[in-house]
Each structure stands twice: as C-alpha cells, then as structure tokens.
Coordinates of C-alpha atoms in Angstrom, one line a residue:
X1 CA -89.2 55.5 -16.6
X2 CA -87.2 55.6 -20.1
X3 CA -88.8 55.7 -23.2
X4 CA -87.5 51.9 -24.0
X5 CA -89.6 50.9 -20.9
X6 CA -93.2 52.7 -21.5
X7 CA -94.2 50.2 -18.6
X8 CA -97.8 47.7 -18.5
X9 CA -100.3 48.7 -20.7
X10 CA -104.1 49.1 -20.4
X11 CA -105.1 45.5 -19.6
X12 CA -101.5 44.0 -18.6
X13 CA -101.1 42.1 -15.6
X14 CA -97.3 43.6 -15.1
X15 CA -94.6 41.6 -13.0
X16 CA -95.9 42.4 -9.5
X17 CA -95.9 39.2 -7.1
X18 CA -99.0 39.7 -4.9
X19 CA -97.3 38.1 -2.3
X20 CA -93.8 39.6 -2.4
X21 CA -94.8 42.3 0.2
X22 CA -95.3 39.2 2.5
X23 CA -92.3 37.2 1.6
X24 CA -90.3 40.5 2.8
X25 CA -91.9 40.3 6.2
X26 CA -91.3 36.3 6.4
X27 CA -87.7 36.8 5.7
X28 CA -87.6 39.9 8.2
X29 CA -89.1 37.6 10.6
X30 CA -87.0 34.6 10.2
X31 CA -83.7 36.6 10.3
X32 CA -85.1 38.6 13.2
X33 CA -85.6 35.1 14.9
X34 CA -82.1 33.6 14.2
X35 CA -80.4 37.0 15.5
X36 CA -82.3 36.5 18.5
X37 CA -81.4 32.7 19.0
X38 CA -77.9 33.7 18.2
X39 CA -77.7 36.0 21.2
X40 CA -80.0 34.0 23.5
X41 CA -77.4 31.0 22.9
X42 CA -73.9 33.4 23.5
X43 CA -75.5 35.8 26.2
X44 CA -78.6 35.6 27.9
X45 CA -76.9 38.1 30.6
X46 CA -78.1 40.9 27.8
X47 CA -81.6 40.2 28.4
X48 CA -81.3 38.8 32.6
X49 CA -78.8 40.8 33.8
X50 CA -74.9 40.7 34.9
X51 CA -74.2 38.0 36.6
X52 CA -71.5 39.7 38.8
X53 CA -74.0 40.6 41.4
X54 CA -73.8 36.4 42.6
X55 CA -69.5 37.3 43.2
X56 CA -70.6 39.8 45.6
X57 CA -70.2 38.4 49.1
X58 CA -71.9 39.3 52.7
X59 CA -70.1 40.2 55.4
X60 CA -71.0 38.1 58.6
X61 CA -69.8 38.5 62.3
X62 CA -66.5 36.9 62.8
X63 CA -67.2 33.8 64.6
X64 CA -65.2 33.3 67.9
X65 CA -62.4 31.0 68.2
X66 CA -61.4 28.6 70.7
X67 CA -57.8 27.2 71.8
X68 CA -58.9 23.7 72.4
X69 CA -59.7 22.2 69.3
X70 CA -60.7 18.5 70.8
X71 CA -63.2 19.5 72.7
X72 CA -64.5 21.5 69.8
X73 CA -64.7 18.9 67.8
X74 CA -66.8 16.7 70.5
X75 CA -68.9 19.3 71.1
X76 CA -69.9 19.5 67.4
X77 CA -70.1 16.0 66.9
X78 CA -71.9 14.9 69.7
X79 CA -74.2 12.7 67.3
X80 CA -71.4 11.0 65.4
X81 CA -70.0 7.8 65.4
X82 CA -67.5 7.5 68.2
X83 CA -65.1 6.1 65.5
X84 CA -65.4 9.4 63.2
X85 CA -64.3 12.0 66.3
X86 CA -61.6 9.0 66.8
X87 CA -60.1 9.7 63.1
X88 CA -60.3 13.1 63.3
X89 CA -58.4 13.5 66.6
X90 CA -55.7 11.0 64.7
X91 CA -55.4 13.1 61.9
X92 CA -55.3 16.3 64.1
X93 CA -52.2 14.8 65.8
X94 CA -50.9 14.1 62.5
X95 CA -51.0 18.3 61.4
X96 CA -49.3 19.1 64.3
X97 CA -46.4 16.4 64.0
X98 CA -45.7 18.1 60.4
X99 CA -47.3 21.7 61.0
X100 CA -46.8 22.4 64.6
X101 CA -49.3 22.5 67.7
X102 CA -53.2 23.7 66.4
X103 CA -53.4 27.1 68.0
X104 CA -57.3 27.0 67.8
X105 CA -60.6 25.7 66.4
X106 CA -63.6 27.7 64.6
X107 CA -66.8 26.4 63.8
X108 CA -67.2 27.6 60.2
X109 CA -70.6 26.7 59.3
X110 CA -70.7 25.7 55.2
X111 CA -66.9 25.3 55.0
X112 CA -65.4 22.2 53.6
X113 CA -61.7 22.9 53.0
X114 CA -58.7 24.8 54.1
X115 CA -56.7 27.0 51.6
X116 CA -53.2 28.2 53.1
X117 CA -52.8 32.0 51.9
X118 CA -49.3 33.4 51.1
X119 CA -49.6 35.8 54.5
X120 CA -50.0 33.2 56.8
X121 CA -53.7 33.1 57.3
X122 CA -55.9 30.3 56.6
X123 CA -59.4 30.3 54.5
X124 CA -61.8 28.1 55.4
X125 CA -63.9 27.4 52.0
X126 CA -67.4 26.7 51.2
X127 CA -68.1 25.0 48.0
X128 CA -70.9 27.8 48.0
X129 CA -71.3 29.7 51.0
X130 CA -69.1 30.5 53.6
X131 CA -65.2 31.6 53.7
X132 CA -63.4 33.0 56.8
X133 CA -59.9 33.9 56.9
X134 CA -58.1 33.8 60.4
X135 CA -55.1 34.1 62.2
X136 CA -54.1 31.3 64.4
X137 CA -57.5 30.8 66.7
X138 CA -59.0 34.4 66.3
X139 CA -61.0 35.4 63.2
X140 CA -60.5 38.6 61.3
X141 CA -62.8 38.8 58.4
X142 CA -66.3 36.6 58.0
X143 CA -68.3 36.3 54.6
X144 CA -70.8 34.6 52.7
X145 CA -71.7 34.3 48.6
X146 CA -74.9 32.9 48.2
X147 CA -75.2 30.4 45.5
X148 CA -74.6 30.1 42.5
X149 CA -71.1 32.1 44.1
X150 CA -68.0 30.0 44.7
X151 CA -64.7 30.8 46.7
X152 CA -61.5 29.6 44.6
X153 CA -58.3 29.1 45.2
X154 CA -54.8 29.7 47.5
X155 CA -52.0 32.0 48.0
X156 CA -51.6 35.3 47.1
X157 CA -55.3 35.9 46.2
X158 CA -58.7 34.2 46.4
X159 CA -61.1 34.7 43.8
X160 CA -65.1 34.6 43.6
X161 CA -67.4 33.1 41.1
X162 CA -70.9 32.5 39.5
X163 CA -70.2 29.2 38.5
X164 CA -73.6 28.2 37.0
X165 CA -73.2 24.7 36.0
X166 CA -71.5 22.2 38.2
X167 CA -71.1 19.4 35.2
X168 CA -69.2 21.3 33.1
X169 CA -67.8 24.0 35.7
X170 CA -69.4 26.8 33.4
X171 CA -68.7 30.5 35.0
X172 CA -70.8 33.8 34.2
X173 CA -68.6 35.7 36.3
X174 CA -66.0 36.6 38.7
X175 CA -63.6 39.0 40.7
X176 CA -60.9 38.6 42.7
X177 CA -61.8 39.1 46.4
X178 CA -59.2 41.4 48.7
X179 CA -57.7 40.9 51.6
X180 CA -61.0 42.1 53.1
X181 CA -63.0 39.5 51.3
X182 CA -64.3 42.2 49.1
X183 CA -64.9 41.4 45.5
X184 CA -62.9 43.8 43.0
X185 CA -63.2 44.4 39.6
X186 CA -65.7 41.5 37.9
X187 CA -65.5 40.1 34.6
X188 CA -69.0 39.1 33.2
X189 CA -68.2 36.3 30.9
X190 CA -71.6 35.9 29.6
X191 CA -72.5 38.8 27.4
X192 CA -72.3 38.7 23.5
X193 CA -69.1 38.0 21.8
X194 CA -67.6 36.9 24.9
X195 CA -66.4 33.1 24.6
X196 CA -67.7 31.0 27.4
X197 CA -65.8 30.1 30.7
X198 CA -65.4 26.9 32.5
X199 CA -63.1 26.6 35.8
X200 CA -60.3 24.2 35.8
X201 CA -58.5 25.0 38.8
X202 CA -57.4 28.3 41.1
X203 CA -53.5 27.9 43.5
X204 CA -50.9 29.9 44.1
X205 CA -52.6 33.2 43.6
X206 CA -54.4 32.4 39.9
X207 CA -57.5 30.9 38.3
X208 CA -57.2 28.4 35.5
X209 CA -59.7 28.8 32.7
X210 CA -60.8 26.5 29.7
X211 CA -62.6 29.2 27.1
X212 CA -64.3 28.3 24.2
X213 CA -66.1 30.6 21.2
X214 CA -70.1 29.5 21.4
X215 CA -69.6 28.2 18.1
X216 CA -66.8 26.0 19.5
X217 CA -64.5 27.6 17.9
X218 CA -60.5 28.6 19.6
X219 CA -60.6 26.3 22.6
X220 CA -58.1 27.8 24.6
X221 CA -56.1 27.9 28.4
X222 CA -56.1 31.1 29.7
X223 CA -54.7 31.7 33.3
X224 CA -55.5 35.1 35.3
X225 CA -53.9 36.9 38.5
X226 CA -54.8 39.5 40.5
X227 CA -54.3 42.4 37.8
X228 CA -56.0 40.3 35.1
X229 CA -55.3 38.1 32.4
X230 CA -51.7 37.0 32.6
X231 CA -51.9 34.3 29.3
X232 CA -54.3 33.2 27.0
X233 CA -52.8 29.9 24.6
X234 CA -54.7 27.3 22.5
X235 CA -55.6 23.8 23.1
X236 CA -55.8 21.0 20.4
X237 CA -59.0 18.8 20.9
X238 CA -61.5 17.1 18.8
X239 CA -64.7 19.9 18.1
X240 CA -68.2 19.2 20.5
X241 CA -70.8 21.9 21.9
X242 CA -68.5 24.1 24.3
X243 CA -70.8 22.0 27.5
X244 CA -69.4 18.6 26.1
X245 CA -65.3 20.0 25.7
X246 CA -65.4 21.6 29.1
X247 CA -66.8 18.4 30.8
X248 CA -64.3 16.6 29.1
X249 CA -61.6 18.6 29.7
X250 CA -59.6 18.7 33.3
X251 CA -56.2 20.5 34.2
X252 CA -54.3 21.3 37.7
X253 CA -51.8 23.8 38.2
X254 CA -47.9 23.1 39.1
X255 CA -45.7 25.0 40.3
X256 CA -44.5 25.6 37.3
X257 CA -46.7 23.9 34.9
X258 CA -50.0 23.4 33.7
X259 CA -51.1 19.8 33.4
X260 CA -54.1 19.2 30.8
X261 CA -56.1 15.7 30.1
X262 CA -59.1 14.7 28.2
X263 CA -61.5 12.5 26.9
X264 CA -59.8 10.3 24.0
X265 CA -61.3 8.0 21.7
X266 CA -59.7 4.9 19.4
X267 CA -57.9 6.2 16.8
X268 CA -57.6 10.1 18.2
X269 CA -54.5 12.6 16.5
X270 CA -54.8 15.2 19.0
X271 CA -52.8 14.5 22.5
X272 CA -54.3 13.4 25.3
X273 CA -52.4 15.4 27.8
X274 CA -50.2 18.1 27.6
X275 CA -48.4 20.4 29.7
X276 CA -47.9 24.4 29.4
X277 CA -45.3 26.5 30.9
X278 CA -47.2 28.1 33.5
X279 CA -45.0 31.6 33.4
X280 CA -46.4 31.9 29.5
X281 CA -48.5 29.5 28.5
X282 CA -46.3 27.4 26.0
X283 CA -46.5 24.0 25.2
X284 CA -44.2 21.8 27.4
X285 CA -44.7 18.4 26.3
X286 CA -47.6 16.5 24.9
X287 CA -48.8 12.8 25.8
X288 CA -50.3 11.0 22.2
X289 CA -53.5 9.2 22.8
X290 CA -51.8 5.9 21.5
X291 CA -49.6 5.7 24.4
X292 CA -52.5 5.4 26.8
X293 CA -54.5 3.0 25.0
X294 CA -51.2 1.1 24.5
X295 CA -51.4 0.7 28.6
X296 CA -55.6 0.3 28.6
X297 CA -57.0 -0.1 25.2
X298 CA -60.1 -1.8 25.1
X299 CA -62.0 -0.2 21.9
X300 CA -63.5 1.8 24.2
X301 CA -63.2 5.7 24.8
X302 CA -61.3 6.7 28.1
X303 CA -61.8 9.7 30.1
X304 CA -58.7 10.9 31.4
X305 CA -58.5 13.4 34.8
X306 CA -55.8 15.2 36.4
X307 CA -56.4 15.3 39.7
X308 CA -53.4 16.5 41.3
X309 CA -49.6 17.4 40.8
X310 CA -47.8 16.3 43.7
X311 CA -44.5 17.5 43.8
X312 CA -43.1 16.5 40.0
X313 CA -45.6 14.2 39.4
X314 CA -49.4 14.3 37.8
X315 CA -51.8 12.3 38.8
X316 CA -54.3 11.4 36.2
X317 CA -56.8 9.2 36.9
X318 CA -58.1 6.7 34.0
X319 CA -62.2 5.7 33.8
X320 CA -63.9 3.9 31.3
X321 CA -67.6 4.6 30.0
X322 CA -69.8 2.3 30.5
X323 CA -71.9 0.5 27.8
X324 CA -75.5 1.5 27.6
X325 CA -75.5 4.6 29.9
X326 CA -73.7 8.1 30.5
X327 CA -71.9 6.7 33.8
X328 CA -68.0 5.7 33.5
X329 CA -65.9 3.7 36.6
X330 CA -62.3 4.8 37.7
X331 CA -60.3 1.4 37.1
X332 CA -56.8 3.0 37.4
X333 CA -54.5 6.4 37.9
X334 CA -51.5 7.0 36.1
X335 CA -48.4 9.4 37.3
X336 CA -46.8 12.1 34.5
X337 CA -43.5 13.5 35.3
X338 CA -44.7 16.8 35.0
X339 CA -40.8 17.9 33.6
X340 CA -41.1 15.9 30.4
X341 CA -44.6 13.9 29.7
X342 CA -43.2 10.2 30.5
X343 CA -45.2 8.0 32.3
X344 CA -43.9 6.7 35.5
X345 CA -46.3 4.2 36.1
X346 CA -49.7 3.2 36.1
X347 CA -51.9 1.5 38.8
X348 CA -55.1 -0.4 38.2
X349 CA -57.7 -0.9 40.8
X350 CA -59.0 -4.2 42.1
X351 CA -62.5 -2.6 41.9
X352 CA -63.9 0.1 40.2
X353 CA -64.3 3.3 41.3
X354 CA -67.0 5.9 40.9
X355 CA -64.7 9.1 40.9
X356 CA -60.9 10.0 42.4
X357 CA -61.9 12.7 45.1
X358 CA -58.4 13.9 45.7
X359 CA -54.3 12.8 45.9
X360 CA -52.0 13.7 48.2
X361 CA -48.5 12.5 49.4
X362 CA -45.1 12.9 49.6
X363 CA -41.4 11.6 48.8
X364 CA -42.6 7.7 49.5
X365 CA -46.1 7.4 48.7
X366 CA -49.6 8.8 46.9
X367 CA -52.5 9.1 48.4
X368 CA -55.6 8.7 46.0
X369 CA -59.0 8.9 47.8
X370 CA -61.5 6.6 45.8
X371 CA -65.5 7.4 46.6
X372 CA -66.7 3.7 46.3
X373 CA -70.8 4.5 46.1
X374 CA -70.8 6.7 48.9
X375 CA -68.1 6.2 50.8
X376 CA -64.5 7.4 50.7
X377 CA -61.9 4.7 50.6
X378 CA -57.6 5.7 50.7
X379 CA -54.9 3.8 48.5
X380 CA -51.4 4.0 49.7
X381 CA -49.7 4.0 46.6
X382 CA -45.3 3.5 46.3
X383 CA -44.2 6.9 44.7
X384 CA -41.3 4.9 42.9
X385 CA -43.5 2.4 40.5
X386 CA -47.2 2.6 41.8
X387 CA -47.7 -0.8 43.8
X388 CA -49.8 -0.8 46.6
X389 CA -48.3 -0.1 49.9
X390 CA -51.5 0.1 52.1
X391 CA -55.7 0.0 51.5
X392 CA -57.5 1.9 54.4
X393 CA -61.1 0.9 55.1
X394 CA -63.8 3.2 53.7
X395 CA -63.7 6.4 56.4
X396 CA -66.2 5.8 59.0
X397 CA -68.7 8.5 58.7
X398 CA -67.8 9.6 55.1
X399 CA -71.0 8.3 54.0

C-alpha cells in the first residue's frame, strides 16, 4: 500500500461489496452453465459416447438361394392378394426382357431395395437392418446393423450410418463398409466443433452430405468416397436452425452432377436449385426462385424436391404447405436439364399428392410413383414435354 493510499481508517466502512464474493460465484455459475449448453447443443457424443458403434454391423448366416424365383415368391406370399403375386410375376418378366433370365431368388428378411454394385453383385438393402450381397442365386456375405444403422448407397462402395433423425436425415456417424460388409474407418460427426451432418443421397460409389456449423453458420455440400472427403463447397440459402435447412434441403447425384432444391418463399434472392460439378464441387448452373413461382406462384411458400436424375434430366417435385398445419400436398413435378438449369417442362397433378416415392424411366417416358394416403399410384409421363401418357391404378397390395 503507498503512502498516497494509507487505506480505511478506524471507523470507515471501506469499498468492500458484502456480496461481491457471491456475484463471482453467480457469474462462475452462469458461464459454467452456458459452456455446458453450448456443448450439450453441438455434441452430446462427449458425454453419451461415439456413435460409431450403431455402423458396426453383425454378420449373419448367408441365407440359401433358390433358382426358381416364382415359386419363391408364392411360397412367401401365400397370404397375399392373388392380384399382388400377379404384378410381381409381371414385373419379374419385365427384368428379364431388359436384364436377362433371374438366375435365383433369396428371401432377405428386412430388405426393401436392390443396389447394383460396380463388381457385378447385388445388395439387397434394409432401410435399417439387413443387407446381403450375392452372386447370381447363391449368397456370399450376410449382415445386419441394428437401428439407428443404415446401409447407403451403389457401385463401387456401400456405406453405413447412424442416422438418428429420419425428418431431417441427421447422421452421428459412418464408415464405409468393405467388400466383406465390414465397417472401416468411422467418422463421428457428433462431437464438439464438428458441424452437423444430414444425408442427401449415396450412388456410384459416394455419399452426399448437407453440413451445417450448430450455429447455422457455412451451409455446405460435401461429397465423400471410399478414401474420404473428395469435396467440400458452399450452398446459398436463407439462415434456420440446422434441423429446419436440412429438412428443407434435398439433392440426387448425376453422373456428373449434383442436383440441389429447396424450400423457397415469395420474394427469395437465393436460388432455388442449383447444380455442382460432381468431379469438384463447383457451381454449374443455378435456377432463381422467380422462375418457379412464375410457373406456380400462389403467395405461398413451395417446397421443392429432387427426386431423381434420370438420364439428363431432374426431376423435382413441387408441394405446397398447407394453411393452418405443418403438412404440404405434391400438386406437380418439374424436369431440369441437368447440362444447363432450363426447365423442360412441368406437370401438374389432377389430385394432390402426399409425397413422390420415386421416378424412373427411360428415352420416352418418366415414371413418378405418387403415395396417394397409403397407397402407391404410377404416372406415365412423355419425356419430351410432360403430358400424361398412362395413369396405373393404385398397386394392389401397396397399402
């Protein structure tokens, strides 16, 4: 203490704050609590664990295989409509008109798709449990992820996931699985300082990301391969809670291109759609939000969803939210030449729609499967300009 300060007196009170020793410990609490919300809200994998242990799958005994497909089928489906087996051997005649003769038939208990690898096997693919590659009607490798794990994608390599949230396609984690099924290397995307992932799409070998800081900062593309990340570029959309952007963001993969589309609103600057080289990433073409609500505008936001490229053309299916409740209707798809952003044509629906399952086609037509409340009903659209070639009944059974 210098002599200019000889400090309180006999009888002073002095400048001490009775309370100050608590203030410090109010503020050391609250700033304590904020660091902690801040990590519980970016990764509550430090506190519960990695979530790479959901990618890790469980090998299984190969099922066997038979050589007569048919009577598979009716042995499986003894307790199904008539008309269902009917279809199915229709569309079984169909894949060997334009594949060659089905060489067998395995009963693949939780699968509910085919993906074509690049060796000349075939996965069968369980939303969340089951995938079996084979060769022609015998089965070499048998596994199963329990849930929250998903199998992705085609080609060259399939990849695993804990996808956590199926709104918003939200992923803690994943690997790319082997030619043994075997999960590799994992990424854990949910630890601290890691942006959030959400799944767009997997084909062809890769897995198509939409990643987002937790503060919503850098929305970005990135696509990964087998040896990692292979790009990583930015996206221009309006700022919401990472959950909200990934829900309303969609994307497919071309051959090569990726195709983007999101939510718009009236009055919206950033595009609508866009398209990215898929070798680096780089902006192809964008699609302004005007020129789709110069086709649908009704003062209404629209939800725009790419469901599939076929061949050089995007499908994007258009949907509408409806006033007074979360829900939207489909009421029309539009096709983007994928080589430069124009619109070919648009097609609006008789009825609404409460989602686009999927598109296929070919050099003539697409075909858009509507569900309809339940049921899953096919448009024959004219590849050229989008009228309507043929309407097929809701499938029998597809209930």
């Amino acid at each position: 203490m210098s002599a200019a300060d000889p400090g309180p007196g006999p009888g002073a009170t002095g400048h001490i704050d009775p309370m100050s020793s608590d203030k410090r410990v109010l503020i050391i609490g609250l700033v304590s609590m904020v660091i902690l919300l801040a990590i519980g809200v970016t990764g509550a994998a430090l506190f519960t664990g990695s979530a790479c242990a959901d990618t890790e799958p469980t090998a299984v005994a190969p099922g066997a295989g038979s050589d007569a497909a048919v009577p598979l089928l009716r042995d499986l489906l003894t307790d199904e409509d008539p008309g269902f087996l009917q279809n199915l051997e229709v569309a079984l005649d169909d894949l060997e008109a334009r594949l060659g003769p089905v060489q067998g038939a395995v009963d693949v208990t939780g699968a509910d798709a085919l993906a074509a690898l690049d060796d000349g096997r075939v996965a069968a693919v369980g939303e969340r449990t089951s995938v079996i590659a084979a060769d022609g009607a015998s089965v070499d490798i048998a596994a199963t992820f329990a849930d929250p794990g998903r199998v992705l994608g085609s080609g060259r390599t399939l990849f695993t996931t804990a996808l956590i949230n199926d709104l918003t396609g939200q992923v803690d984690a994943f690997a790319v699985l082997n030619d043994d099924l075997e999960a590799q290397t994992c990424v854990d995307t949910a630890v601290v300082g890691e942006p959030f992932a959400f799944h767009l799409d997997a084909g062809g070998g890769e897995l198509l990301l939409f990643r987002v800081e937790e503060d919503s900062a850098e929305p970005q593309i990135e696509l990964r391969g087998a040896d990692g990340r292979i790009w990583i570029q930015p996206l221009q959309i309006p700022t919401a809670p990472p959950g909200i952007l990934a829900e309303r963001v969609t994307a497919a993969l071309a051959d090569d291109a990726v195709v983007v589309s999101r939510r718009i609103i009236p009055g919206d600057t950033d595009p609508a759609m866009t398209a990215h080289e898929r070798g680096d990433g780089s902006e192809r073409w964008r699609v302004a939000a005007d020129d789709i609500f110069g086709r649908f505008g009704d003062g209404v936001p629209l939800w725009l969803d790419t469901v599939a490229v076929i061949d050089r053309l995007a499908v994007v299916g258009v949907s509408r939210e409806i006033e007074g409740g979360d829900d939207r209707e489909v009421f029309a798809a539009v096709a983007v030449d994928v080589d430069d952003g124009s619109i070919a044509w648009d097609a609006e629906f008789d009825a609404p729609a409460q989602d686009i399952a999927g598109a296929s086609g070919n050099s003539e037509v697409v075909a858009i499967a509507r569900d309809t409340g339940g049921r899953t009903e096919l448009l024959s659209l004219a590849r050229e300009d989008g009228a309507l070639v043929e309407a097929f009944e809701p499938l029998l059974g597809a209930e």
